[in-house]
PDB file of N, CA and C in Angstrom:
ATOM      1  N   UNK A   7       4.256   2.012 -15.049  1.00 73.00           N
ATOM      2  CA  UNK A   7       4.424   1.493 -13.950  1.00 73.00           C
ATOM      3  C   UNK A   7       3.904   2.777 -12.850  1.00 73.00           C
ATOM      4  N   UNK A   8       4.530   2.369 -12.103  1.00 83.00           N
ATOM      5  CA  UNK A   8       3.815   3.237 -10.705  1.00 83.00           C
ATOM      6  C   UNK A   8       3.988   4.410 -10.758  1.00 83.00           C
ATOM      7  N   UNK A   9       4.681   5.738 -10.600  1.00 89.00           N
ATOM      8  CA  UNK A   9       4.326   6.929 -10.416  1.00 89.00           C
ATOM      9  C   UNK A   9       4.481   7.532  -8.898  1.00 89.00           C
ATOM     10  N   UNK A  10       5.525   7.870  -7.976  1.00 91.00           N
ATOM     11  CA  UNK A  10       5.603   7.840  -6.452  1.00 91.00           C
ATOM     12  C   UNK A  10       5.090   9.561  -6.406  1.00 91.00           C
ATOM     13  N   UNK A  11       4.478  10.429  -7.030  1.00 92.00           N
ATOM     14  CA  UNK A  11       3.981  11.143  -6.562  1.00 92.00           C
ATOM     15  C   UNK A  11       2.295  11.113  -6.878  1.00 92.00           C
ATOM     16  N   UNK A  12       2.140  10.401  -7.794  1.00 93.00           N
ATOM     17  CA  UNK A  12       0.604  10.336  -8.365  1.00 93.00           C
ATOM     18  C   UNK A  12      -0.002   9.334  -6.952  1.00 93.00           C
ATOM     19  N   UNK A  13       0.791   8.218  -6.576  1.00 92.00           N
ATOM     20  CA  UNK A  13       0.435   7.633  -5.569  1.00 92.00           C
ATOM     21  C   UNK A  13       0.716   8.009  -4.344  1.00 92.00           C
ATOM     22  N   UNK A  14       1.935   9.066  -3.886  1.00 92.00           N
ATOM     23  CA  UNK A  14       1.053   9.830  -2.445  1.00 92.00           C
ATOM     24  C   UNK A  14       0.090  10.589  -2.474  1.00 92.00           C
ATOM     25  N   UNK A  15       0.149  11.179  -3.835  1.00 94.00           N
ATOM     26  CA  UNK A  15      -0.925  12.062  -3.914  1.00 94.00           C
ATOM     27  C   UNK A  15      -2.592  11.403  -3.512  1.00 94.00           C
ATOM     28  N   UNK A  16      -2.382  10.417  -4.371  1.00 94.00           N
ATOM     29  CA  UNK A  16      -4.044   9.434  -3.756  1.00 94.00           C
ATOM     30  C   UNK A  16      -3.933   9.253  -2.309  1.00 94.00           C
ATOM     31  N   UNK A  17      -3.018   8.676  -1.982  1.00 94.00           N
ATOM     32  CA  UNK A  17      -2.758   8.192  -0.329  1.00 94.00           C
ATOM     33  C   UNK A  17      -3.242   9.525   0.442  1.00 94.00           C
ATOM     34  N   UNK A  18      -2.804  10.431   0.478  1.00 96.00           N
ATOM     35  CA  UNK A  18      -3.133  11.492   1.092  1.00 96.00           C
ATOM     36  C   UNK A  18      -4.718  11.133   1.301  1.00 96.00           C
ATOM     37  N   UNK A  19      -5.275  11.813  -0.701  1.00 97.00           N
ATOM     38  CA  UNK A  19      -6.761  12.856  -0.864  1.00 97.00           C
ATOM     39  C   UNK A  19      -7.535  11.766   0.381  1.00 97.00           C
ATOM     40  N   UNK A  20      -7.354  10.269  -0.130  1.00 96.00           N
ATOM     41  CA  UNK A  20      -7.908   9.048   1.041  1.00 96.00           C
ATOM     42  C   UNK A  20      -7.873   9.889   2.240  1.00 96.00           C
ATOM     43  N   UNK A  21      -6.749   9.269   2.834  1.00 96.00           N
ATOM     44  CA  UNK A  21      -6.036   9.971   4.227  1.00 96.00           C
ATOM     45  C   UNK A  21      -7.385  10.609   4.610  1.00 96.00           C
ATOM     46  N   UNK A  22      -7.656  11.434   4.166  1.00 97.00           N
ATOM     47  CA  UNK A  22      -8.617  12.832   4.570  1.00 97.00           C
ATOM     48  C   UNK A  22      -9.432  12.701   3.909  1.00 97.00           C
ATOM     49  N   UNK A  23      -9.564  12.204   3.708  1.00 97.00           N
ATOM     50  CA  UNK A  23     -11.302  11.609   2.868  1.00 97.00           C
ATOM     51  C   UNK A  23     -11.755  10.361   3.810  1.00 97.00           C
ATOM     52  N   UNK A  24     -11.420   9.634   5.064  1.00 96.00           N
ATOM     53  CA  UNK A  24     -11.393   8.956   5.540  1.00 96.00           C
ATOM     54  C   UNK A  24     -11.255   9.540   7.055  1.00 96.00           C
ATOM     55  N   UNK A  25     -10.299   9.967   7.017  1.00 97.00           N
ATOM     56  CA  UNK A  25     -10.257  11.101   8.251  1.00 97.00           C
ATOM     57  C   UNK A  25      -9.202  10.083   8.994  1.00 97.00           C
ATOM     58  N   UNK A  26      -7.871   9.192   8.246  1.00 96.00           N
ATOM     59  CA  UNK A  26      -7.087   8.383   8.509  1.00 96.00           C
ATOM     60  C   UNK A  26      -5.640   8.540   8.889  1.00 96.00           C
ATOM     61  N   UNK A  27      -5.176   8.913   9.597  1.00 96.00           N
ATOM     62  CA  UNK A  27      -3.727   9.210   9.680  1.00 96.00           C
ATOM     63  C   UNK A  27      -2.629   8.351   8.842  1.00 96.00           C
ATOM     64  N   UNK A  28      -1.632   9.834   8.100  1.00 95.00           N
ATOM     65  CA  UNK A  28      -1.139   8.389   6.693  1.00 95.00           C
ATOM     66  C   UNK A  28       0.317   6.987   8.099  1.00 95.00           C
ATOM     67  N   UNK A  29       0.675   8.252   8.690  1.00 94.00           N
ATOM     68  CA  UNK A  29       1.197   6.513   9.283  1.00 94.00           C
ATOM     69  C   UNK A  29       0.552   5.363   8.966  1.00 94.00           C
ATOM     70  N   UNK A  30      -0.612   5.288   9.767  1.00 95.00           N
ATOM     71  CA  UNK A  30      -1.789   4.136   9.641  1.00 95.00           C
ATOM     72  C   UNK A  30      -1.448   3.549   8.117  1.00 95.00           C
ATOM     73  N   UNK A  31      -2.136   4.120   7.345  1.00 94.00           N
ATOM     74  CA  UNK A  31      -1.751   4.119   5.711  1.00 94.00           C
ATOM     75  C   UNK A  31      -0.538   3.604   5.261  1.00 94.00           C
ATOM     76  N   UNK A  32       0.554   3.766   5.242  1.00 94.00           N
ATOM     77  CA  UNK A  32       1.603   3.895   5.225  1.00 94.00           C
ATOM     78  C   UNK A  32       1.918   1.946   5.737  1.00 94.00           C
ATOM     79  N   UNK A  33       2.313   2.483   6.986  1.00 94.00           N
ATOM     80  CA  UNK A  33       2.030   1.323   7.213  1.00 94.00           C
ATOM     81  C   UNK A  33       1.305  -0.051   7.300  1.00 94.00           C
ATOM     82  N   UNK A  34       0.071   0.136   6.629  1.00 94.00           N
ATOM     83  CA  UNK A  34      -0.898  -1.016   6.991  1.00 94.00           C
ATOM     84  C   UNK A  34      -0.074  -1.757   5.061  1.00 94.00           C
ATOM     85  N   UNK A  35      -0.434  -0.595   3.734  1.00 94.00           N
ATOM     86  CA  UNK A  35       0.725  -0.913   3.099  1.00 94.00           C
ATOM     87  C   UNK A  35       1.763  -1.832   2.875  1.00 94.00           C
ATOM     88  N   UNK A  36       3.017  -1.242   4.156  1.00 94.00           N
ATOM     89  CA  UNK A  36       3.529  -1.290   3.796  1.00 94.00           C
ATOM     90  C   UNK A  36       3.712  -2.671   4.149  1.00 94.00           C
ATOM     91  N   UNK A  37       3.470  -3.863   5.211  1.00 94.00           N
ATOM     92  CA  UNK A  37       2.700  -4.879   5.823  1.00 94.00           C
ATOM     93  C   UNK A  37       2.492  -6.007   4.239  1.00 94.00           C
ATOM     94  N   UNK A  38       1.581  -5.218   3.792  1.00 94.00           N
ATOM     95  CA  UNK A  38       0.625  -6.342   3.294  1.00 94.00           C
ATOM     96  C   UNK A  38       1.567  -6.690   2.137  1.00 94.00           C
ATOM     97  N   UNK A  39       2.819  -5.018   1.599  1.00 94.00           N
ATOM     98  CA  UNK A  39       3.698  -5.439   0.167  1.00 94.00           C
ATOM     99  C   UNK A  39       4.493  -5.836   0.569  1.00 94.00           C
ATOM    100  N   UNK A  40       4.761  -5.611   1.382  1.00 93.00           N
ATOM    101  CA  UNK A  40       6.768  -6.158   1.796  1.00 93.00           C
ATOM    102  C   UNK A  40       6.781  -7.839   2.599  1.00 93.00           C
ATOM    103  N   UNK A  41       5.813  -7.370   3.506  1.00 92.00           N
ATOM    104  CA  UNK A  41       5.461  -8.410   5.385  1.00 92.00           C
ATOM    105  C   UNK A  41       6.301  -7.768   5.586  1.00 92.00           C
ATOM    106  N   UNK A  42       6.633  -6.888   6.324  1.00 93.00           N
ATOM    107  CA  UNK A  42       7.705  -7.000   6.474  1.00 93.00           C
ATOM    108  C   UNK A  42       6.831  -5.098   7.224  1.00 93.00           C
ATOM    109  N   UNK A  43       7.147  -5.239   8.612  1.00 93.00           N
ATOM    110  CA  UNK A  43       7.494  -3.113   9.172  1.00 93.00           C
ATOM    111  C   UNK A  43       8.581  -2.665   9.084  1.00 93.00           C
ATOM    112  N   UNK A  44       9.756  -3.312   8.757  1.00 91.00           N
ATOM    113  CA  UNK A  44      10.341  -2.192   8.478  1.00 91.00           C
ATOM    114  C   UNK A  44      11.679  -2.713   6.887  1.00 91.00           C
ATOM    115  N   UNK A  45      11.092  -1.428   6.015  1.00 88.00           N
ATOM    116  CA  UNK A  45      11.839  -1.463   5.175  1.00 88.00           C
ATOM    117  C   UNK A  45      12.006  -0.261   4.002  1.00 88.00           C
ATOM    118  N   UNK A  46      12.442  -0.518   3.206  1.00 90.00           N
ATOM    119  CA  UNK A  46      12.985   1.277   2.153  1.00 90.00           C
ATOM    120  C   UNK A  46      12.292   2.066   2.279  1.00 90.00           C
ATOM    121  N   UNK A  47      12.151   2.958   2.029  1.00 92.00           N
ATOM    122  CA  UNK A  47      10.769   4.728   1.473  1.00 92.00           C
ATOM    123  C   UNK A  47       9.895   2.798   0.914  1.00 92.00           C
ATOM    124  N   UNK A  48       8.705   3.629   1.432  1.00 91.00           N
ATOM    125  CA  UNK A  48       7.436   2.947   0.984  1.00 91.00           C
ATOM    126  C   UNK A  48       7.202   2.900  -0.442  1.00 91.00           C
ATOM    127  N   UNK A  49       7.143   4.799  -0.886  1.00 92.00           N
ATOM    128  CA  UNK A  49       7.066   4.255  -2.479  1.00 92.00           C
ATOM    129  C   UNK A  49       7.703   4.136  -3.642  1.00 92.00           C
ATOM    130  N   UNK A  50       9.381   3.941  -2.991  1.00 91.00           N
ATOM    131  CA  UNK A  50      10.114   3.958  -3.965  1.00 91.00           C
ATOM    132  C   UNK A  50       9.864   1.963  -3.753  1.00 91.00           C
ATOM    133  N   UNK A  51      10.031   1.848  -2.731  1.00 91.00           N
ATOM    134  CA  UNK A  51       9.526  -0.097  -3.291  1.00 91.00           C
ATOM    135  C   UNK A  51       8.320  -0.379  -4.170  1.00 91.00           C
ATOM    136  N   UNK A  52       7.397   0.098  -3.856  1.00 92.00           N
ATOM    137  CA  UNK A  52       6.405   0.093  -4.167  1.00 92.00           C
ATOM    138  C   UNK A  52       6.674   0.406  -5.739  1.00 92.00           C
ATOM    139  N   UNK A  53       7.413   1.574  -5.943  1.00 91.00           N
ATOM    140  CA  UNK A  53       7.521   1.953  -7.776  1.00 91.00           C
ATOM    141  C   UNK A  53       8.293   0.101  -8.621  1.00 91.00           C
ATOM    142  N   UNK A  54       9.468   0.501  -7.296  1.00 92.00           N
ATOM    143  CA  UNK A  54      10.158  -0.577  -8.253  1.00 92.00           C
ATOM    144  C   UNK A  54       9.619  -2.392  -8.310  1.00 92.00           C
ATOM    145  N   UNK A  55       8.719  -2.852  -7.817  1.00 91.00           N
ATOM    146  CA  UNK A  55       7.951  -4.246  -8.056  1.00 91.00           C
ATOM    147  C   UNK A  55       6.696  -3.759  -8.270  1.00 91.00           C
ATOM    148  N   UNK A  56       6.802  -4.579  -9.905  1.00 89.00           N
ATOM    149  CA  UNK A  56       5.796  -4.486 -10.933  1.00 89.00           C
ATOM    150  C   UNK A  56       4.159  -4.098 -10.364  1.00 89.00           C
ATOM    151  N   UNK A  57       3.752  -4.312 -11.248  1.00 91.00           N
ATOM    152  CA  UNK A  57       2.399  -3.980 -10.920  1.00 91.00           C
ATOM    153  C   UNK A  57       1.571  -4.426 -10.174  1.00 91.00           C
ATOM    154  N   UNK A  58       1.527  -6.492 -11.421  1.00 94.00           N
ATOM    155  CA  UNK A  58       0.917  -7.847 -11.398  1.00 94.00           C
ATOM    156  C   UNK A  58       1.146  -7.500  -9.725  1.00 94.00           C
ATOM    157  N   UNK A  59       2.358  -7.310  -8.965  1.00 93.00           N
ATOM    158  CA  UNK A  59       2.915  -8.045  -7.347  1.00 93.00           C
ATOM    159  C   UNK A  59       1.894  -7.868  -6.469  1.00 93.00           C
ATOM    160  N   UNK A  60       2.501  -6.197  -7.109  1.00 94.00           N
ATOM    161  CA  UNK A  60       1.707  -4.895  -5.826  1.00 94.00           C
ATOM    162  C   UNK A  60      -0.261  -5.523  -5.411  1.00 94.00           C
ATOM    163  N   UNK A  61      -0.275  -5.909  -7.233  1.00 95.00           N
ATOM    164  CA  UNK A  61      -1.661  -5.878  -6.670  1.00 95.00           C
ATOM    165  C   UNK A  61      -2.629  -7.325  -5.830  1.00 95.00           C
ATOM    166  N   UNK A  62      -1.399  -8.496  -6.598  1.00 96.00           N
ATOM    167  CA  UNK A  62      -1.302  -9.387  -6.385  1.00 96.00           C
ATOM    168  C   UNK A  62      -1.570  -9.363  -4.596  1.00 96.00           C
ATOM    169  N   UNK A  63      -0.820  -9.028  -4.117  1.00 95.00           N
ATOM    170  CA  UNK A  63      -0.192  -8.816  -2.477  1.00 95.00           C
ATOM    171  C   UNK A  63      -0.584  -7.552  -1.945  1.00 95.00           C
ATOM    172  N   UNK A  64      -1.902  -7.241  -2.599  1.00 95.00           N
ATOM    173  CA  UNK A  64      -2.999  -5.960  -1.535  1.00 95.00           C
ATOM    174  C   UNK A  64      -4.460  -7.436  -2.309  1.00 95.00           C
ATOM    175  N   UNK A  65      -4.346  -7.680  -3.159  1.00 96.00           N
ATOM    176  CA  UNK A  65      -5.824  -9.196  -3.184  1.00 96.00           C
ATOM    177  C   UNK A  65      -5.328 -10.518  -2.197  1.00 96.00           C
ATOM    178  N   UNK A  66      -3.701 -10.672  -1.704  1.00 94.00           N
ATOM    179  CA  UNK A  66      -4.206 -11.477  -0.666  1.00 94.00           C
ATOM    180  C   UNK A  66      -4.081 -11.319   0.839  1.00 94.00           C
ATOM    181  N   UNK A  67      -3.632  -9.864   1.252  1.00 94.00           N
ATOM    182  CA  UNK A  67      -4.062  -9.264   2.321  1.00 94.00           C
ATOM    183  C   UNK A  67      -5.756  -8.963   2.716  1.00 94.00           C
ATOM    184  N   UNK A  68      -5.905  -8.694   1.368  1.00 93.00           N
ATOM    185  CA  UNK A  68      -7.728  -8.598   1.634  1.00 93.00           C
ATOM    186  C   UNK A  68      -8.440 -10.091   2.141  1.00 93.00           C
ATOM    187  N   UNK A  69      -8.082 -11.041   1.640  1.00 93.00           N
ATOM    188  CA  UNK A  69      -8.604 -12.667   1.319  1.00 93.00           C
ATOM    189  C   UNK A  69      -8.378 -12.771   3.074  1.00 93.00           C
ATOM    190  N   UNK A  70      -6.886 -12.321   3.258  1.00 91.00           N
ATOM    191  CA  UNK A  70      -7.011 -12.955   4.721  1.00 91.00           C
ATOM    192  C   UNK A  70      -7.979 -12.480   6.280  1.00 91.00           C
ATOM    193  N   UNK A  71      -7.941 -10.592   5.763  1.00 88.00           N
ATOM    194  CA  UNK A  71      -8.568  -9.903   6.455  1.00 88.00           C
ATOM    195  C   UNK A  71      -9.701 -10.539   6.871  1.00 88.00           C
ATOM    196  N   UNK A  72     -10.237 -10.882   4.768  1.00 90.00           N
ATOM    197  CA  UNK A  72     -12.013 -10.934   5.483  1.00 90.00           C
ATOM    198  C   UNK A  72     -12.121 -12.492   5.866  1.00 90.00           C
ATOM    199  N   UNK A  73     -11.733 -13.772   5.702  1.00 91.00           N
ATOM    200  CA  UNK A  73     -11.534 -14.909   6.487  1.00 91.00           C
ATOM    201  C   UNK A  73     -11.332 -15.017   8.023  1.00 91.00           C
ATOM    202  N   UNK A  74     -10.769 -13.764   8.727  1.00 87.00           N
ATOM    203  CA  UNK A  74     -10.335 -13.220   9.774  1.00 87.00           C
ATOM    204  C   UNK A  74     -11.509 -12.424  10.790  1.00 87.00           C
ATOM    205  N   UNK A  75     -12.637 -12.332  10.056  1.00 71.00           N
ATOM    206  CA  UNK A  75     -13.902 -11.535  10.279  1.00 71.00           C
ATOM    207  C   UNK A  75     -15.018 -12.350  11.455  1.00 71.00           C
TER     208      UNK A  75
END
């Protein structure tokens, strides 16, 4: 299972490293994972879903974006 604290820490590290605000990271992930802009808290949603589903949804979003280039 996912760990809310570890996910949150890793996302903050990623945001800091790449100078991306957390709001942009969270909203992007929210849309990719839930297909919606309005959801329950993101970390809790990710932890609720199984790892395969989350990774599959992220892969699908990546594939879609790569076709849009």
